[in-house]
PDB file of C-alpha atoms in Angstrom:
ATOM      1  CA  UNK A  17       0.000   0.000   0.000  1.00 71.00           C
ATOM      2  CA  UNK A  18       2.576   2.474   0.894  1.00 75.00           C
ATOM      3  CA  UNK A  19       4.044   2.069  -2.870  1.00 72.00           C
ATOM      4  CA  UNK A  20       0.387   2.563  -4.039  1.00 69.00           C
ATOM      5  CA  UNK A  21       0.348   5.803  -2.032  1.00 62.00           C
ATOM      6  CA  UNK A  22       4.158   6.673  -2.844  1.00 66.00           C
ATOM      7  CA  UNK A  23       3.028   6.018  -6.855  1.00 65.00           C
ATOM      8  CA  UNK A  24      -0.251   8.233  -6.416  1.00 60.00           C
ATOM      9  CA  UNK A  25       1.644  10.899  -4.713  1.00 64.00           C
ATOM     10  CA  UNK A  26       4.473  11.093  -7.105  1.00 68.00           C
ATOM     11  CA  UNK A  27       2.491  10.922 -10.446  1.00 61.00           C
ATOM     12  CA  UNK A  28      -1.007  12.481  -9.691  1.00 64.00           C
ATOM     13  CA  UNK A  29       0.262  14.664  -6.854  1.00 68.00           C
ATOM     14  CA  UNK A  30      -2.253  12.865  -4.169  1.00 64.00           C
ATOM     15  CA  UNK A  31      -1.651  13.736  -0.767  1.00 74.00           C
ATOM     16  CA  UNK A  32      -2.044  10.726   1.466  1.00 68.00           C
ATOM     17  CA  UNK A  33      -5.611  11.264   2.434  1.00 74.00           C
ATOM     18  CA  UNK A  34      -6.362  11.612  -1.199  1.00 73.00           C
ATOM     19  CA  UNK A  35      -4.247   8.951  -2.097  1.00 69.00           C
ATOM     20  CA  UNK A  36      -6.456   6.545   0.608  1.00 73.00           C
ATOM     21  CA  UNK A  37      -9.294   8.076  -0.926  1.00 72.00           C
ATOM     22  CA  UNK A  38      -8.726   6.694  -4.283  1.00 67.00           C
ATOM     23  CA  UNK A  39      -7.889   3.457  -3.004  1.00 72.00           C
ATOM     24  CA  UNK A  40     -11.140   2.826  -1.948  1.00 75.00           C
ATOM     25  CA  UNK A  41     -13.262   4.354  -4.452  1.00 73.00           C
ATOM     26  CA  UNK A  42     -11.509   2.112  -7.242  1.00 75.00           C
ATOM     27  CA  UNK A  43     -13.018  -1.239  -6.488  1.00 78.00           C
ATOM     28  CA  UNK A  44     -15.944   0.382  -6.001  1.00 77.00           C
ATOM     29  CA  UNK A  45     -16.351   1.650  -9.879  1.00 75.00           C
ATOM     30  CA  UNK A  46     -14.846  -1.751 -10.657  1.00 82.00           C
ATOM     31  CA  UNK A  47     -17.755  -3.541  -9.097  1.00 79.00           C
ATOM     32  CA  UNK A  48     -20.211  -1.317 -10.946  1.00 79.00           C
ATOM     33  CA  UNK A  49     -18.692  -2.246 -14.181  1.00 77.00           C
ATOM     34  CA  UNK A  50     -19.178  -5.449 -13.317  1.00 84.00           C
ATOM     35  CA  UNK A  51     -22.658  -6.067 -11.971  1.00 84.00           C
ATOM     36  CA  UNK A  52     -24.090  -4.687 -15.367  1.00 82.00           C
ATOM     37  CA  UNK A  53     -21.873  -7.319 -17.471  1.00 80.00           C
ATOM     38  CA  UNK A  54     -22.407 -10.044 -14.814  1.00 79.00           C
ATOM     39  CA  UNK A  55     -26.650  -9.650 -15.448  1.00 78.00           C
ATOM     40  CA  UNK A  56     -26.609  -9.215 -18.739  1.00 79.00           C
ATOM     41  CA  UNK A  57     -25.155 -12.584 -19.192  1.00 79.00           C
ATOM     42  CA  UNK A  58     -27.283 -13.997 -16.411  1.00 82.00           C
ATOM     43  CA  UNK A  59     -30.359 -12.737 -18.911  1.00 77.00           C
ATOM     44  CA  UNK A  60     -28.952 -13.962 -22.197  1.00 81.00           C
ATOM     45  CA  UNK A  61     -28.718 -17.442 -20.358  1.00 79.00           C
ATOM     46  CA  UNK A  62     -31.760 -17.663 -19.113  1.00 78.00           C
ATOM     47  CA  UNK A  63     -33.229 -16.463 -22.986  1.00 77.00           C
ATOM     48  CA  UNK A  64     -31.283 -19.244 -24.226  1.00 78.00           C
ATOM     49  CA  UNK A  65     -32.588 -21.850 -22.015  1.00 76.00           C
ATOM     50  CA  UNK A  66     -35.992 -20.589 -23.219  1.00 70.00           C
ATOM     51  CA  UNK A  67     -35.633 -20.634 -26.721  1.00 71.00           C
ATOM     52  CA  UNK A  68     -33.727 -24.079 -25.970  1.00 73.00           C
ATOM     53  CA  UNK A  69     -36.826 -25.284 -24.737  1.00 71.00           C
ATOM     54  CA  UNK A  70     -39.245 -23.953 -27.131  1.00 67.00           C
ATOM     55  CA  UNK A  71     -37.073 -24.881 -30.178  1.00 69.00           C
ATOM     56  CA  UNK A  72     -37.869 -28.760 -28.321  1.00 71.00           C
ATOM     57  CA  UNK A  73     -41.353 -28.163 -28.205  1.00 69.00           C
ATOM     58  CA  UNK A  74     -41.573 -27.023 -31.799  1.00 67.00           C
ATOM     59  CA  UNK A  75     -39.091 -30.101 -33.292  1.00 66.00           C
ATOM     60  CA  UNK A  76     -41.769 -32.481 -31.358  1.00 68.00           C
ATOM     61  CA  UNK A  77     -44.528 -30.856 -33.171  1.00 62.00           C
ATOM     62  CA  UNK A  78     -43.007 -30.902 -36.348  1.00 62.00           C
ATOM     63  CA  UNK A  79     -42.064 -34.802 -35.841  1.00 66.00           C
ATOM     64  CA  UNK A  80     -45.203 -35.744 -34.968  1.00 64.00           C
ATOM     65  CA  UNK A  81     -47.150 -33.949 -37.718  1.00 64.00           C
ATOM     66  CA  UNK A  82     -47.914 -30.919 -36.669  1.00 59.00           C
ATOM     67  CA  UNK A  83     -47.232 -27.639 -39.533  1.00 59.00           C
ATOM     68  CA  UNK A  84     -48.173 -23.578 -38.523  1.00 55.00           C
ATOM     69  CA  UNK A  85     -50.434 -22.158 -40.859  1.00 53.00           C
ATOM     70  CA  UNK A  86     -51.538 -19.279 -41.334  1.00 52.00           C
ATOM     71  CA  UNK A  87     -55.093 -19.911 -41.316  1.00 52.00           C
ATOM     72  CA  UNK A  88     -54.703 -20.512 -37.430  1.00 50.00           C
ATOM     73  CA  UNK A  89     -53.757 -17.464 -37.147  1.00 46.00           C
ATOM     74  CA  UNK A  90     -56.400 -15.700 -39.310  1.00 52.00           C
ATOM     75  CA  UNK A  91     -59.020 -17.864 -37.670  1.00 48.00           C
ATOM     76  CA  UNK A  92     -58.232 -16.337 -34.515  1.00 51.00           C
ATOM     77  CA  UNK A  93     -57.979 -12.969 -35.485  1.00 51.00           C
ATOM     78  CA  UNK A  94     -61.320 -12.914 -37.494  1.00 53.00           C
ATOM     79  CA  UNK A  95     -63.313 -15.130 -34.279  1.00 54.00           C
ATOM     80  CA  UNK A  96     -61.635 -11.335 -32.403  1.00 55.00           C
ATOM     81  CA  UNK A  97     -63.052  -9.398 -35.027  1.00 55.00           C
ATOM     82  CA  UNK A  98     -66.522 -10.657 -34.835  1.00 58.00           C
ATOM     83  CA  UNK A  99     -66.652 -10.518 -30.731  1.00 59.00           C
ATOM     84  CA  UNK A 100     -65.414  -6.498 -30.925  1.00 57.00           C
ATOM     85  CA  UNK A 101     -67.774  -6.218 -34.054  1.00 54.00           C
ATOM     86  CA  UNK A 102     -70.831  -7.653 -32.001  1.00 59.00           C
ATOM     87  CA  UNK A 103     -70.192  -5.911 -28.751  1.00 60.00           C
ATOM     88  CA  UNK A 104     -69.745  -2.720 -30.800  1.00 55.00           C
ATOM     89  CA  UNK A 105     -72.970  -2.941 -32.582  1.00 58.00           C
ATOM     90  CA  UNK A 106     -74.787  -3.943 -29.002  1.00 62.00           C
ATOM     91  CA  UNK A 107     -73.728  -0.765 -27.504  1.00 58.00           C
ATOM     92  CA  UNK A 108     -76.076   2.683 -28.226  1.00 66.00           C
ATOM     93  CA  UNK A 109     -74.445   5.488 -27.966  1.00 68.00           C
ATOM     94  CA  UNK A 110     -76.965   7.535 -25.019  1.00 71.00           C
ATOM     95  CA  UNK A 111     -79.560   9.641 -26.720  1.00 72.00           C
ATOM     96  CA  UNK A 112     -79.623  13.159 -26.278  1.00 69.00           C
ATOM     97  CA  UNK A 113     -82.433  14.926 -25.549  1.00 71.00           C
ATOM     98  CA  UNK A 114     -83.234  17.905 -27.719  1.00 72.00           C
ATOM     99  CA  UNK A 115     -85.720  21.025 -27.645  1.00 76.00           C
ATOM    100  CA  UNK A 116     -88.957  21.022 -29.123  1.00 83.00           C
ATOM    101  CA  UNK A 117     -88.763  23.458 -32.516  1.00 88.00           C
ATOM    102  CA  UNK A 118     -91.581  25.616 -32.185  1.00 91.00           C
ATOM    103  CA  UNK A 119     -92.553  28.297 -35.404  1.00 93.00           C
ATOM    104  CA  UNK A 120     -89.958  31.200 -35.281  1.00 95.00           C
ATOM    105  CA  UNK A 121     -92.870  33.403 -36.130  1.00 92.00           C
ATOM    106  CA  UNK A 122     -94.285  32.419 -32.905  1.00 93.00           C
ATOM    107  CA  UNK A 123     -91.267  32.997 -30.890  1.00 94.00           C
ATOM    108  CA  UNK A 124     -91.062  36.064 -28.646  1.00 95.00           C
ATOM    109  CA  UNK A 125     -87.842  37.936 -27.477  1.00 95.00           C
ATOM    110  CA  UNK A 126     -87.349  35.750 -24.554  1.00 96.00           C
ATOM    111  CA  UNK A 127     -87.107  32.369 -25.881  1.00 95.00           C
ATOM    112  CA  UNK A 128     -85.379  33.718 -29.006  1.00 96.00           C
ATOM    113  CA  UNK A 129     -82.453  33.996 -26.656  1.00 96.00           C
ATOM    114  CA  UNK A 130     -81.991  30.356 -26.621  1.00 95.00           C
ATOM    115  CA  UNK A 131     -79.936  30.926 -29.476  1.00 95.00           C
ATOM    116  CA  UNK A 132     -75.810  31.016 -28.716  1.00 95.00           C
ATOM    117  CA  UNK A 133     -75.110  34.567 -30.006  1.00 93.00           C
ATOM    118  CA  UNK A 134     -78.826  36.480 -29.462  1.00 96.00           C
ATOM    119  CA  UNK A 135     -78.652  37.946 -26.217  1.00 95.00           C
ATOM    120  CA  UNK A 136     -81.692  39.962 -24.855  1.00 95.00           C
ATOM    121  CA  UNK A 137     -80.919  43.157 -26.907  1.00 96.00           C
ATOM    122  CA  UNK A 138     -80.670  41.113 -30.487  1.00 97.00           C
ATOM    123  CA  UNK A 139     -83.695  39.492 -29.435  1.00 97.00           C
ATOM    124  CA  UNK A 140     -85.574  42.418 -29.097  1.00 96.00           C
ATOM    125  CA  UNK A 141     -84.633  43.632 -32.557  1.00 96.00           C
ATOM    126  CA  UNK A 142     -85.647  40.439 -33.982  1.00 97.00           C
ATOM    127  CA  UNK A 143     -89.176  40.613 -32.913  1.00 96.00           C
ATOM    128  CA  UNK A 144     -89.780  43.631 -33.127  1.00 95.00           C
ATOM    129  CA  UNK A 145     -88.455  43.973 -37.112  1.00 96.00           C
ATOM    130  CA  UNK A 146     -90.406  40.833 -37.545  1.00 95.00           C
ATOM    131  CA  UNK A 147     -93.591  42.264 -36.258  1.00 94.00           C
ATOM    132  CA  UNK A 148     -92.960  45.553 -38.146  1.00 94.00           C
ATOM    133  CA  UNK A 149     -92.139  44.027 -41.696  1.00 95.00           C
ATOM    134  CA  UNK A 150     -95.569  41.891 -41.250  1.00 94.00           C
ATOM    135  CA  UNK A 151     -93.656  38.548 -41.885  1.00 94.00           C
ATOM    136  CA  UNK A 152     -90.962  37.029 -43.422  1.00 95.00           C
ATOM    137  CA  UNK A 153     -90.909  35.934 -47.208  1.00 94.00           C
ATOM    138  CA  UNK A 154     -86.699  34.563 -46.660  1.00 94.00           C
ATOM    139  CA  UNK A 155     -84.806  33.588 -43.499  1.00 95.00           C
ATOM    140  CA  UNK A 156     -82.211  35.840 -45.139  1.00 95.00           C
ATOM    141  CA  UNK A 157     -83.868  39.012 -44.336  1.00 96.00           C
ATOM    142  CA  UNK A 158     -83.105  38.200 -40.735  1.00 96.00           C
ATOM    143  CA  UNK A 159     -79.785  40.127 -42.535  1.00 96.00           C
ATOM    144  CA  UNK A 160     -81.034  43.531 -42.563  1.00 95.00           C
ATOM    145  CA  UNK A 161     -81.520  43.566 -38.380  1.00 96.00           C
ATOM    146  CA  UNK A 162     -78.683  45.585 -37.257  1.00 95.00           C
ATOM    147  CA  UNK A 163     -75.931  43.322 -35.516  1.00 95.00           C
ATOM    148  CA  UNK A 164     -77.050  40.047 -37.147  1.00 96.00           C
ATOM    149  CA  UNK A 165     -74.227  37.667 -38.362  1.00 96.00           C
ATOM    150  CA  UNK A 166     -74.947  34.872 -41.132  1.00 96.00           C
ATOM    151  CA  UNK A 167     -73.355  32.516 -38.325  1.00 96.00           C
ATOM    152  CA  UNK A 168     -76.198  33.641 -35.802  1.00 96.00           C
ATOM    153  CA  UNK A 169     -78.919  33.420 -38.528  1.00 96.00           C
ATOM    154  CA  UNK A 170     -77.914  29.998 -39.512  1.00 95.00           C
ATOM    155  CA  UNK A 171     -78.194  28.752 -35.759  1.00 95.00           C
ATOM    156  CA  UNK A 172     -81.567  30.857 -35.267  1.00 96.00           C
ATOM    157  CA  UNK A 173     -83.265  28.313 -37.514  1.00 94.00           C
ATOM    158  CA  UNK A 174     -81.203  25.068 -35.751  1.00 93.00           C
ATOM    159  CA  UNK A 175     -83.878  26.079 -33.201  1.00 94.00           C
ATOM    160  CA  UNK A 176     -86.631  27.108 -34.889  1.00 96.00           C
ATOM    161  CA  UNK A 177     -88.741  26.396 -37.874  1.00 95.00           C
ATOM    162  CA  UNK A 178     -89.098  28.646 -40.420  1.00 95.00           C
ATOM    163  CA  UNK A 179     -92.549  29.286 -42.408  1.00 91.00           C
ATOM    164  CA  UNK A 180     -92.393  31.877 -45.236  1.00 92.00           C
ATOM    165  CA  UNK A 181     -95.329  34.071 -45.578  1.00 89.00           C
ATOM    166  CA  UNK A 182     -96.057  37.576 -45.004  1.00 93.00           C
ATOM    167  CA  UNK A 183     -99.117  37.805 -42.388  1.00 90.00           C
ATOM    168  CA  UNK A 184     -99.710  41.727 -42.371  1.00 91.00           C
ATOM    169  CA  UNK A 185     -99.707  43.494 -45.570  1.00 95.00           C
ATOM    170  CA  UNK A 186     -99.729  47.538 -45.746  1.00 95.00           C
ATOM    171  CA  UNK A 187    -103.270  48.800 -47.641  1.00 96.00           C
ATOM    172  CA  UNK A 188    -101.467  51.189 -49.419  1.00 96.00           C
ATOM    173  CA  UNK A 189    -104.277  53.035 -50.756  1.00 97.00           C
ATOM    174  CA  UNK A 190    -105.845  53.641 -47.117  1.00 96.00           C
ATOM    175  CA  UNK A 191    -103.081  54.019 -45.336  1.00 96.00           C
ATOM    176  CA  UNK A 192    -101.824  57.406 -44.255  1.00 97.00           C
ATOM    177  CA  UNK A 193     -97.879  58.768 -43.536  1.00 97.00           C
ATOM    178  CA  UNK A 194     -97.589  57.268 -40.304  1.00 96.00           C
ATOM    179  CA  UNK A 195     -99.380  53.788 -40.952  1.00 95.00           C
ATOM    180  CA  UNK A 196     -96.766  53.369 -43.933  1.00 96.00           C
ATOM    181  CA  UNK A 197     -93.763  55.032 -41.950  1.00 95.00           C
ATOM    182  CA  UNK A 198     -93.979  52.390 -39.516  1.00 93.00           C
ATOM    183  CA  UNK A 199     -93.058  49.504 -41.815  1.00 95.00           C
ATOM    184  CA  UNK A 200     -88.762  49.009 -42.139  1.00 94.00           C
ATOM    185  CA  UNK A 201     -88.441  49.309 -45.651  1.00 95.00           C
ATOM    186  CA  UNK A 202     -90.300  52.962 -46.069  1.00 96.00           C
ATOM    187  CA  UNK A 203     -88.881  56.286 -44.227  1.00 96.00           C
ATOM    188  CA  UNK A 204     -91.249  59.008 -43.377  1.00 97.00           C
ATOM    189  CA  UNK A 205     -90.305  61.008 -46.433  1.00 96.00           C
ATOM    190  CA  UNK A 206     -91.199  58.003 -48.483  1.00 97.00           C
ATOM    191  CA  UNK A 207     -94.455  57.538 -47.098  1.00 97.00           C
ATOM    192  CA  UNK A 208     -95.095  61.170 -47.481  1.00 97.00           C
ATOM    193  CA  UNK A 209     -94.430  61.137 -51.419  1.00 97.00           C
ATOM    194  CA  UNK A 210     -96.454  57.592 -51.816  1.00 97.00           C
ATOM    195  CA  UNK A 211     -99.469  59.360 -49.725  1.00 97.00           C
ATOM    196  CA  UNK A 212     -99.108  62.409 -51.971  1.00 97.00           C
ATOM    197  CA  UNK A 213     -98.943  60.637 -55.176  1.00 97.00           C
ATOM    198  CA  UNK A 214    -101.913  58.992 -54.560  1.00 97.00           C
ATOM    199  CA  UNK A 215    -104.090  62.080 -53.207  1.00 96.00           C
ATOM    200  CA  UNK A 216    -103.079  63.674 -56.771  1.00 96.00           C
ATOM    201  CA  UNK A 217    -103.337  60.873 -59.465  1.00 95.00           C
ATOM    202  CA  UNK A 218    -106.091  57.958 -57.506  1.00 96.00           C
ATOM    203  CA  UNK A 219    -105.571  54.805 -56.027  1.00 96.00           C
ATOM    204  CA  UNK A 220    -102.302  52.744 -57.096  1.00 97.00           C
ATOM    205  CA  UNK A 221    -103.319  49.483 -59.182  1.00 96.00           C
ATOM    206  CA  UNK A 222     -99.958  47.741 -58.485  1.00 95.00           C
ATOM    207  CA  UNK A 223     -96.840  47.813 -57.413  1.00 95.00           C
ATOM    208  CA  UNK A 224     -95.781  48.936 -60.659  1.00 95.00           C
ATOM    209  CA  UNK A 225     -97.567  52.287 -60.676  1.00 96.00           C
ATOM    210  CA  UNK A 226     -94.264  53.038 -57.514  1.00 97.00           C
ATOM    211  CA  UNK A 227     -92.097  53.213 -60.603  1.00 96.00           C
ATOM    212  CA  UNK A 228     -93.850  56.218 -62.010  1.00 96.00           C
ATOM    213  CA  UNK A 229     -92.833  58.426 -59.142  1.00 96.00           C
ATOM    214  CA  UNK A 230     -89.177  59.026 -60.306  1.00 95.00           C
ATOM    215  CA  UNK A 231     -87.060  58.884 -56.595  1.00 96.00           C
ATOM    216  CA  UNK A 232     -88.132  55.126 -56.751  1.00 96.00           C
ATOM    217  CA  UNK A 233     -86.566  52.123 -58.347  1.00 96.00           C
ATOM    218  CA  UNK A 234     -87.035  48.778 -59.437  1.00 96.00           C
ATOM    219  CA  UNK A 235     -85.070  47.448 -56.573  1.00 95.00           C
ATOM    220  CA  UNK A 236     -87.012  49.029 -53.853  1.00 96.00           C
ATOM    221  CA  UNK A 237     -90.282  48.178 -55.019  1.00 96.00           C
ATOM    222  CA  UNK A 238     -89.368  44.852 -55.533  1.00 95.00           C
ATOM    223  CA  UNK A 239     -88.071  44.412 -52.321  1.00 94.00           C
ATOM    224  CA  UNK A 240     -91.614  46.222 -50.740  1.00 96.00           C
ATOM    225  CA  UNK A 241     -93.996  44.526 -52.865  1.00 95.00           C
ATOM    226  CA  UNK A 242     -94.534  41.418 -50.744  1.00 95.00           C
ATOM    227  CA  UNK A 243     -95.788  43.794 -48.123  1.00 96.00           C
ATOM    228  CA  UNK A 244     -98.610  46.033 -50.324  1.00 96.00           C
ATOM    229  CA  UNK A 245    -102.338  45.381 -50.812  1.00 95.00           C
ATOM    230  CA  UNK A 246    -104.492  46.877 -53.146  1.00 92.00           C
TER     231      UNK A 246
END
């Protein structure tokens, strides 16, 4: 030992504590070098005796008749398949219970707001341009109510079912400034020309005797002829 220490002091520069040190700490590594190696081959031994055995087992098959086929194997697999296919198609998936869809020109502002997006404001607007326009001819007119998405309008009618057909028409030849000022599609100054039209050349026929007062179009009468009675 004392030419171990004399070695470590005179080549490493160990002092004798050190030195002592480093004595002891070297079998230690050595041993942990070696349990990993010394398992290893304990496990390839015992993998050997087990393949030993079943390479037996398989040479006494083969000797006494016995050949793998595939078919086994497939047999198997497809008597598996059935079972998870028959299970499967014994389970129901649990039925979800869903709203009753009432008409949406029966709906009022507070169960409008079962809708995700129509809170009690939008609601409000909804109902009450409904009620004002006398009906509606296309679930697209839902459009024209300020703050209403084509995302909301497509879940509005997820909820509720939607009858075209315009219930209140606007007797346009009866019907005085603020009667026809009321509806969406004609302003006050509108209503005030149609009134005065009238008074000066007799009732209006059709929607077609709009066009000959020059402010209007095609397009706007079109869009308000649903509405008129004559």
């Amino acid at each position: 030992m004392a030419k171990i220490y004399f070695f470590l002091k005179s080549y490493f520069g160990f002092s004798k504590r050190e030195s002592r040190g480093f004595v002891l700490v070297v079998p230690a590594l050595i041993l942990l070098y070696i349990i990993p190696l010394g398992y290893g081959w304990l496990v390839r031994k015992k993998n050997e005796k087990h393949y030993s055995a079943y390479s037996q087992k398989i040479d006494s098959l083969v000797l006494a008749g016995w050949k793998p086929s595939q078919n086994n194997y497939q047999s198997q697999s497809l008597g598996h398949k059935s079972d998870t296919v028959k299970r499967a198609s014994t389970y129901q998936k649990p039925k979800i219970p869903q709203f009753n869809k009432m008409s949406f020109s029966e709906a009022d502002s507070i169960v409008l707001q079962i809708v995700p997006g129509i809170g009690q404001t939008m609601a409000g607007r909804v109902v009450k341009f409904r009620d004002n326009i006398g009906g509606l001819h296309s679930k697209d007119q839902l459009l024209e109510v300020y703050g209403m998405t084509p995302e909301v309008l497509e879940r509005v009618f997820d909820y509720f079912d939607f009858e075209p057909g315009v219930k209140n028409k606007i007797p346009i030849n009866q019907a005085d400034v603020n009667t026809l000022a009321k509806h969406p599609y004609i302003n006050y100054g509108s209503a005030k020309v149609i009134v005065a039209f009238r008074e000066q050349h007799g009732p209006y026929q059709s929607s077609d005797d709009l066009l000959k007062i020059k402010i209007f179009n095609a397009e706007w009468v079109d869009r308000l002829k649903p509405y008129l009675e004559f």
